[in-house]
Amino acid sequence: MILQTTFPGHSLWSSCSAHRLHSFLLSKRRRSSLSYWHFNRLRPRLFAVAASENGVFTSPEIAKTFDFTSEEGIYNWWESQGYFRPNLDRGSDPFVISMPPPNVTGSLHMGHAMFVTLEDIMVRYHRMKGRPTLWLPGTDHAGIATQLVVEKMLASEGIKRVELGRDEFVNRVWEWKEKYGGTITNQIKRLGASCDWNREHFTLDEQLSRAVIEAFVRLHEKGLIYQGSYMVNWSPSLQTAVSDLEVEYHEESGTLYYIKYRVAGGSKSDYLTIATTRPETLFGDVAIAVHPEDDRYSKYINRMAIVPLTYGRHVPIISDKHVDKDFGTGVLKISPGHDHNDYNLARKLGLPILNVMNKDATLNKVAGLYCGLDRFEARKKLWADLEETGLAVKKEPHTLRVPRSQRGGEVIEPLVSKQWFVTMEPLAEKALRAVEKGDLKIIPERFEKIYNHWLSNIKDWCISRQLWWGHRIPVWYIVGKDCEEEYIVARSDDEALRKAQKKYGRDTKIYQDPDVLDTWFSSALWPFSTLGWPDESIEDFKRFYPTTMLETGHDILFFWVARMVMMGIEFTGTVPFKYVYLHGLIRDSQGRKMSKTLGNVIDPLDTIKEYGTDALRFTIALGTAGQDLNLSTERLTSNKAFTNKLWNAGKFVLQNLPSQNDASAWENILSYKFDEVELLGKLPFPECWVISKLHLLIDTVTASYDKFFFGDVGRDTYEFFWGDFADWYIEASKARLYHSGGDSVASVTQAVLLYVFENILKLLHPFMPFVTEELWQALPYRKEALIISPWPLTSLPRKSNSIKKFENLQALTRAIRNARAEYSVEPVKRISASIVANEEVTEYIVKEKEVLALLSRLDLQNIHFTDSPPGNADQSVHLVAGEGLEAYLPLADMIDITAEIQRLSKRLSKMQTEYDGLKARLSSPKFVEKAPEDIVRGVQEKAAETEEKITLTKNRLALLKSTVVVT
């Protein structure tokens, strides 16, 4: 089978540069066959050794392209061989990552694809570096999300949760989890995650549940857990407090209502107009506030206002500098039972807290006649009544920032509720010091400021949830006693009963708190609870804790990462990880957040089916830490082409290696030690160039891996593989393999091809594990799988003079290619050339005459090397490739001069007409004076550009005509 490789085409005429990646990633790659003299020299040699041995892998010589369907087979083979488990025989410092546990209810989305890709890159890299690696996976019980799913399932059967009772409902949830809970795990495997699945955990596992109870008990014993009635985010339909993280704010169209509050003891004209978006909360007003410097209302300060529709209830009019004079009317109603800001202000000023709402979001008896009405129904009725009584001033459209439940989508209600809390300030102080002292490094560093700000202004953490699915709060109350004053904290029912009977008598009866803990409470213990804590004698805990890396999205830096740091220091005495790597969101090609509403969601599994896992991973990994990534089908298509290019390069290498039965040839190939300076100096300069560039790349890429600059790794490796190896060295190698030089030259070339390609596979493996492993398995004499093969050594020798020499050859080749393109020389046509160079340059260029002829499509028999311009210089295209290196290409060799003169004459006439028209416009005062400035400037630029083209065309015509005369 003949490799479909590339040959000079449009994108090859320019040099490889940093900007090339996306521009030519997004262009269609060109096709062409091998050079004209090579077809009869190719012999396919099959090396599908791995395929014949284990039936997992397919040789590139058999398959035309990499088959994505083989990825699952490769993955299963890795896992069956135990490659995902930490190799403790290596004995070095382990590299440990705890996977951010996805919700057990979840299915794969691009956020998962992002964290799996980045974490797997880290793990595979450090595994190849020789470190024992542990990537510990697991899932989160996701209290609210899971309970919602099961409740909906029961509702479809006509069953309500309360009808089943707590124990039976929890049993049903466990049944659901066993049946459907593995979906997300299997999908994560499909992304190539090389986790140690033998150590997989679930946050409600027996071990992790024990850790949760222990943490609660210890915090309570230190006085850091308390119970009290404070403001929380309340979900009326779920009937539970919810985390800040589970509240999403949406900008929505709403209404601003203006209401009169009469001043007690004043005349009819004495009233304050208040603008509010939630008039139904006025029954909970405890004060009216104005700015102390607002002259409009200064006369009313310290007087009383009458709350409308409350039968004359009076509240004080106070002043506070936090009142915004410019919002609404500059008058603020303070309803501390139903607004977070009002609540904080009321606590600061010592105002009472008045709640007017039930937990199902209906108004309570404080609302009088409105008692029992839903909050939104009450709003409508209240406004109608205000209009009727003359207290409604007006209402106007207003954009609201509405808090909605992330799970159910309902409007969240700020509500004062009795809950359990953790005192965070003393925990936060230690977490702040960890970053300050350098014990914890956050990547990118700019997020340290956000981390510090949040911890410096931290609020106590509401950890109780009014659910049935989760870790039951380990608190028991005494039957017949006040539950706020008398309770027992214990590690089990039996321990609680013993404590209660010891304190209150043998006949004491107890019952457990019905609430469960916030899901984030168990997640905060994840890095150490999964390794055996609180039993610190367990081997995994001693060996793998503290972990090395925590990788996650920057959006949960506060809610999860900071809490893990605080809990890790509190319970183990050390930070739970040395590094925090924060990735951004994946957005669509236009930079919009992916959502079902916009219809722009890209499904990772669908993407894998169409483009392959490797292309998806490579695309995602090209981002920058902490920054959002725009994902497009164009990028995926480009990187699918990259996968195929890698596959085709593998084909080429394999097809040009000797038969595996040829022991003598293989002994010769394997004898080359390219890590030795002496051998490198003896190589022809193209071979020395590509190996020197490879060794430079290994150093650069390794440093980028160590600094977590994964985007740089991907771009640099891509550029070297496609720009240097595939586009230049593979093409140059054909002169060695198929033309002349004998077996010794071919042997060196074969050894270099194999050496460079296998190192490229190693460098790319963390990014593109499947295609690289399959190619690796096809290479002969592989002693172990790529996934566990050693990482390339750094600081290997390189020859800068060979790099310079090959760059000169490249510059000369590009110049000739550009000239061919400019004069539209047919690709198959061979042309002659005179190369003018100094003695030093000529010496090494002459040695690569065949390579130059092959790459530039020159006539091998008509390449002449001189130290001065040839006699036909005035009838030739003169090219300057660099200092001391020029070329002359005879025009008669390249084109039909008469036809070209005719073509250029027509072109010149057309350009002259266009130029005359542009100059006429610019000569018109009406146009110059009346047309917009940017239009005039555009015409001026176009005229200058056209004039330059005319000059160039005239010069070319003069050259062609002089050639005709001479001829």
mmCIF file of N, CA, C and O in Angstrom, residues 74-127:
data_model
loop_
_atom_site.group_PDB
_atom_site.id
_atom_site.type_symbol
_atom_site.label_atom_id
_atom_site.label_comp_id
_atom_site.label_asym_id
_atom_site.label_seq_id
_atom_site.Cartn_x
_atom_site.Cartn_y
_atom_site.Cartn_z
ATOM 1 N N ILE A 74 -8.581 -0.864 22.797
ATOM 2 C CA ILE A 74 -7.270 -0.459 23.318
ATOM 3 C C ILE A 74 -7.389 -0.108 24.800
ATOM 4 O O ILE A 74 -6.551 -0.508 25.617
ATOM 5 N N TYR A 75 -8.446 0.620 25.132
ATOM 6 C CA TYR A 75 -8.639 1.021 26.527
ATOM 7 C C TYR A 75 -8.788 -0.201 27.424
ATOM 8 O O TYR A 75 -8.155 -0.287 28.486
ATOM 9 N N ASN A 76 -9.617 -1.133 27.018
ATOM 10 C CA ASN A 76 -9.827 -2.337 27.824
ATOM 11 C C ASN A 76 -8.532 -3.122 27.978
ATOM 12 O O ASN A 76 -8.282 -3.729 29.021
ATOM 13 N N TRP A 77 -7.710 -3.124 26.931
ATOM 14 C CA TRP A 77 -6.436 -3.839 26.994
ATOM 15 C C TRP A 77 -5.514 -3.173 28.015
ATOM 16 O O TRP A 77 -4.894 -3.845 28.834
ATOM 17 N N TRP A 78 -5.420 -1.828 27.974
ATOM 18 C CA TRP A 78 -4.615 -1.117 28.973
ATOM 19 C C TRP A 78 -5.052 -1.505 30.386
ATOM 20 O O TRP A 78 -4.227 -1.825 31.237
ATOM 21 N N GLU A 79 -6.364 -1.444 30.599
ATOM 22 C CA GLU A 79 -6.882 -1.702 31.947
ATOM 23 C C GLU A 79 -6.607 -3.143 32.365
ATOM 24 O O GLU A 79 -6.221 -3.404 33.515
ATOM 25 N N SER A 80 -6.792 -4.072 31.442
ATOM 26 C CA SER A 80 -6.576 -5.489 31.776
ATOM 27 C C SER A 80 -5.116 -5.784 32.098
ATOM 28 O O SER A 80 -4.815 -6.706 32.855
ATOM 29 N N GLN A 81 -4.202 -4.990 31.528
ATOM 30 C CA GLN A 81 -2.777 -5.189 31.797
ATOM 31 C C GLN A 81 -2.325 -4.532 33.102
ATOM 32 O O GLN A 81 -1.171 -4.657 33.494
ATOM 33 N N GLY A 82 -3.234 -3.807 33.755
ATOM 34 C CA GLY A 82 -2.895 -3.171 35.026
ATOM 35 C C GLY A 82 -2.097 -1.891 34.895
ATOM 36 O O GLY A 82 -1.498 -1.418 35.864
ATOM 37 N N TYR A 83 -2.097 -1.284 33.702
ATOM 38 C CA TYR A 83 -1.290 -0.082 33.477
ATOM 39 C C TYR A 83 -1.813 1.135 34.231
ATOM 40 O O TYR A 83 -1.073 2.101 34.430
ATOM 41 N N PHE A 84 -3.095 1.110 34.618
ATOM 42 C CA PHE A 84 -3.665 2.275 35.298
ATOM 43 C C PHE A 84 -3.330 2.296 36.789
ATOM 44 O O PHE A 84 -3.524 3.315 37.444
ATOM 45 N N ARG A 85 -2.874 1.191 37.305
ATOM 46 C CA ARG A 85 -2.549 1.135 38.733
ATOM 47 C C ARG A 85 -1.155 1.710 38.966
ATOM 48 O O ARG A 85 -0.269 1.561 38.117
ATOM 49 N N PRO A 86 -0.937 2.349 40.109
ATOM 50 C CA PRO A 86 0.403 2.906 40.375
ATOM 51 C C PRO A 86 1.445 1.799 40.485
ATOM 52 O O PRO A 86 1.225 0.808 41.190
ATOM 53 N N ASN A 87 2.536 1.964 39.774
ATOM 54 C CA ASN A 87 3.632 0.996 39.826
ATOM 55 C C ASN A 87 4.548 1.367 40.987
ATOM 56 O O ASN A 87 5.415 2.235 40.858
ATOM 57 N N LEU A 88 4.358 0.684 42.102
ATOM 58 C CA LEU A 88 5.086 1.060 43.310
ATOM 59 C C LEU A 88 6.537 0.600 43.283
ATOM 60 O O LEU A 88 7.344 1.008 44.121
ATOM 61 N N ASP A 89 6.894 -0.247 42.316
ATOM 62 C CA ASP A 89 8.290 -0.693 42.201
ATOM 63 C C ASP A 89 9.207 0.446 41.797
ATOM 64 O O ASP A 89 10.417 0.364 41.977
ATOM 65 N N ARG A 90 8.623 1.483 41.197
ATOM 66 C CA ARG A 90 9.458 2.592 40.722
ATOM 67 C C ARG A 90 10.026 3.390 41.884
ATOM 68 O O ARG A 90 11.070 3.996 41.774
ATOM 69 N N GLY A 91 9.281 3.450 42.984
ATOM 70 C CA GLY A 91 9.829 3.980 44.219
ATOM 71 C C GLY A 91 10.025 5.479 44.313
ATOM 72 O O GLY A 91 10.419 5.976 45.347
ATOM 73 N N SER A 92 9.770 6.230 43.259
ATOM 74 C CA SER A 92 9.983 7.675 43.327
ATOM 75 C C SER A 92 8.755 8.363 43.912
ATOM 76 O O SER A 92 7.775 7.722 44.283
ATOM 77 N N ASP A 93 8.829 9.691 43.972
ATOM 78 C CA ASP A 93 7.734 10.488 44.517
ATOM 79 C C ASP A 93 6.474 10.276 43.680
ATOM 80 O O ASP A 93 6.482 10.513 42.466
ATOM 81 N N PRO A 94 5.374 9.826 44.259
ATOM 82 C CA PRO A 94 4.173 9.547 43.456
ATOM 83 C C PRO A 94 3.514 10.825 42.943
ATOM 84 O O PRO A 94 3.652 11.892 43.542
ATOM 85 N N PHE A 95 2.814 10.682 41.834
ATOM 86 C CA PHE A 95 1.992 11.772 41.298
ATOM 87 C C PHE A 95 0.543 11.349 41.476
ATOM 88 O O PHE A 95 0.112 10.327 40.928
ATOM 89 N N VAL A 96 -0.227 12.132 42.252
ATOM 90 C CA VAL A 96 -1.573 11.724 42.646
ATOM 91 C C VAL A 96 -2.579 12.820 42.321
ATOM 92 O O VAL A 96 -2.368 13.985 42.653
ATOM 93 N N ILE A 97 -3.652 12.430 41.655
ATOM 94 C CA ILE A 97 -4.778 13.333 41.384
ATOM 95 C C ILE A 97 -6.049 12.658 41.870
ATOM 96 O O ILE A 97 -6.279 11.480 41.597
ATOM 97 N N SER A 98 -6.867 13.407 42.568
ATOM 98 C CA SER A 98 -8.215 12.949 42.895
ATOM 99 C C SER A 98 -9.175 13.533 41.869
ATOM 100 O O SER A 98 -9.246 14.753 41.717
ATOM 101 N N MET A 99 -9.879 12.672 41.168
ATOM 102 C CA MET A 99 -10.823 13.158 40.157
ATOM 103 C C MET A 99 -11.949 13.952 40.802
ATOM 104 O O MET A 99 -12.532 13.494 41.782
ATOM 105 N N PRO A 100 -12.269 15.134 40.283
ATOM 106 C CA PRO A 100 -13.478 15.818 40.768
ATOM 107 C C PRO A 100 -14.674 14.904 40.525
ATOM 108 O O PRO A 100 -14.974 14.589 39.371
ATOM 109 N N PRO A 101 -15.336 14.437 41.580
ATOM 110 C CA PRO A 101 -16.370 13.408 41.371
ATOM 111 C C PRO A 101 -17.605 13.963 40.660
ATOM 112 O O PRO A 101 -18.293 14.837 41.199
ATOM 113 N N PRO A 102 -17.897 13.493 39.451
ATOM 114 C CA PRO A 102 -19.111 13.954 38.773
ATOM 115 C C PRO A 102 -20.348 13.405 39.471
ATOM 116 O O PRO A 102 -20.293 12.381 40.152
ATOM 117 N N ASN A 103 -21.464 14.099 39.280
ATOM 118 C CA ASN A 103 -22.720 13.634 39.870
ATOM 119 C C ASN A 103 -23.082 12.252 39.331
ATOM 120 O O ASN A 103 -22.968 11.999 38.129
ATOM 121 N N VAL A 104 -23.547 11.410 40.215
ATOM 122 C CA VAL A 104 -23.915 10.049 39.819
ATOM 123 C C VAL A 104 -25.081 10.061 38.825
ATOM 124 O O VAL A 104 -25.284 9.118 38.065
ATOM 125 N N THR A 105 -25.826 11.166 38.797
ATOM 126 C CA THR A 105 -26.947 11.288 37.860
ATOM 127 C C THR A 105 -26.501 11.790 36.495
ATOM 128 O O THR A 105 -27.294 11.845 35.562
ATOM 129 N N GLY A 106 -25.244 12.193 36.388
ATOM 130 C CA GLY A 106 -24.810 12.933 35.213
ATOM 131 C C GLY A 106 -24.570 12.081 33.985
ATOM 132 O O GLY A 106 -24.481 10.855 34.036
ATOM 133 N N SER A 107 -24.491 12.771 32.848
ATOM 134 C CA SER A 107 -24.011 12.162 31.609
ATOM 135 C C SER A 107 -22.989 13.119 31.022
ATOM 136 O O SER A 107 -22.993 14.311 31.325
ATOM 137 N N LEU A 108 -22.136 12.595 30.203
ATOM 138 C CA LEU A 108 -20.951 13.319 29.755
ATOM 139 C C LEU A 108 -21.292 14.617 29.025
ATOM 140 O O LEU A 108 -22.111 14.629 28.118
ATOM 141 N N HIS A 109 -20.623 15.701 29.427
ATOM 142 C CA HIS A 109 -20.705 16.955 28.677
ATOM 143 C C HIS A 109 -19.294 17.487 28.510
ATOM 144 O O HIS A 109 -18.314 16.883 28.986
ATOM 145 N N MET A 110 -19.147 18.596 27.804
ATOM 146 C CA MET A 110 -17.823 19.089 27.453
ATOM 147 C C MET A 110 -16.996 19.512 28.671
ATOM 148 O O MET A 110 -15.769 19.505 28.626
ATOM 149 N N GLY A 111 -17.667 19.878 29.755
ATOM 150 C CA GLY A 111 -16.927 20.175 30.984
ATOM 151 C C GLY A 111 -16.193 18.942 31.495
ATOM 152 O O GLY A 111 -15.039 19.016 31.928
ATOM 153 N N HIS A 112 -16.886 17.782 31.440
ATOM 154 C CA HIS A 112 -16.230 16.530 31.813
ATOM 155 C C HIS A 112 -15.078 16.226 30.867
ATOM 156 O O HIS A 112 -14.003 15.783 31.285
ATOM 157 N N ALA A 113 -15.317 16.434 29.569
ATOM 158 C CA ALA A 113 -14.277 16.155 28.577
ATOM 159 C C ALA A 113 -13.032 16.990 28.864
ATOM 160 O O ALA A 113 -11.900 16.521 28.701
ATOM 161 N N MET A 114 -13.248 18.229 29.303
ATOM 162 C CA MET A 114 -12.120 19.111 29.607
ATOM 163 C C MET A 114 -11.307 18.573 30.780
ATOM 164 O O MET A 114 -10.079 18.412 30.682
ATOM 165 N N PHE A 115 -11.961 18.273 31.904
ATOM 166 C CA PHE A 115 -11.175 17.864 33.064
ATOM 167 C C PHE A 115 -10.552 16.484 32.863
ATOM 168 O O PHE A 115 -9.433 16.222 33.302
ATOM 169 N N VAL A 116 -11.254 15.583 32.182
ATOM 170 C CA VAL A 116 -10.686 14.260 31.924
ATOM 171 C C VAL A 116 -9.449 14.379 31.045
ATOM 172 O O VAL A 116 -8.414 13.757 31.306
ATOM 173 N N THR A 117 -9.539 15.180 29.992
ATOM 174 C CA THR A 117 -8.402 15.341 29.083
ATOM 175 C C THR A 117 -7.191 15.896 29.814
ATOM 176 O O THR A 117 -6.080 15.352 29.728
ATOM 177 N N LEU A 118 -7.375 16.985 30.544
ATOM 178 C CA LEU A 118 -6.243 17.635 31.203
ATOM 179 C C LEU A 118 -5.634 16.747 32.283
ATOM 180 O O LEU A 118 -4.407 16.639 32.405
ATOM 181 N N GLU A 119 -6.478 16.088 33.062
ATOM 182 C CA GLU A 119 -5.958 15.230 34.125
ATOM 183 C C GLU A 119 -5.268 14.002 33.548
ATOM 184 O O GLU A 119 -4.241 13.547 34.060
ATOM 185 N N ASP A 120 -5.830 13.459 32.478
ATOM 186 C CA ASP A 120 -5.209 12.285 31.872
ATOM 187 C C ASP A 120 -3.864 12.648 31.242
ATOM 188 O O ASP A 120 -2.927 11.846 31.267
ATOM 189 N N ILE A 121 -3.763 13.834 30.680
ATOM 190 C CA ILE A 121 -2.480 14.296 30.148
ATOM 191 C C ILE A 121 -1.434 14.309 31.260
ATOM 192 O O ILE A 121 -0.311 13.804 31.092
ATOM 193 N N MET A 122 -1.789 14.882 32.403
ATOM 194 C CA MET A 122 -0.848 14.935 33.525
ATOM 195 C C MET A 122 -0.445 13.538 33.979
ATOM 196 O O MET A 122 0.740 13.251 34.199
ATOM 197 N N VAL A 123 -1.427 12.671 34.120
ATOM 198 C CA VAL A 123 -1.172 11.324 34.637
ATOM 199 C C VAL A 123 -0.308 10.521 33.667
ATOM 200 O O VAL A 123 0.662 9.864 34.071
ATOM 201 N N ARG A 124 -0.641 10.551 32.390
ATOM 202 C CA ARG A 124 0.132 9.779 31.412
ATOM 203 C C ARG A 124 1.563 10.311 31.307
ATOM 204 O O ARG A 124 2.512 9.532 31.167
ATOM 205 N N TYR A 125 1.720 11.618 31.381
ATOM 206 C CA TYR A 125 3.063 12.195 31.323
ATOM 207 C C TYR A 125 3.905 11.714 32.501
ATOM 208 O O TYR A 125 5.030 11.228 32.327
ATOM 209 N N HIS A 126 3.384 11.839 33.703
ATOM 210 C CA HIS A 126 4.174 11.473 34.884
ATOM 211 C C HIS A 126 4.364 9.957 34.993
ATOM 212 O O HIS A 126 5.377 9.503 35.536
ATOM 213 N N ARG A 127 3.416 9.197 34.461
ATOM 214 C CA ARG A 127 3.601 7.737 34.415
ATOM 215 C C ARG A 127 4.809 7.400 33.542
ATOM 216 O O ARG A 127 5.648 6.570 33.897
#
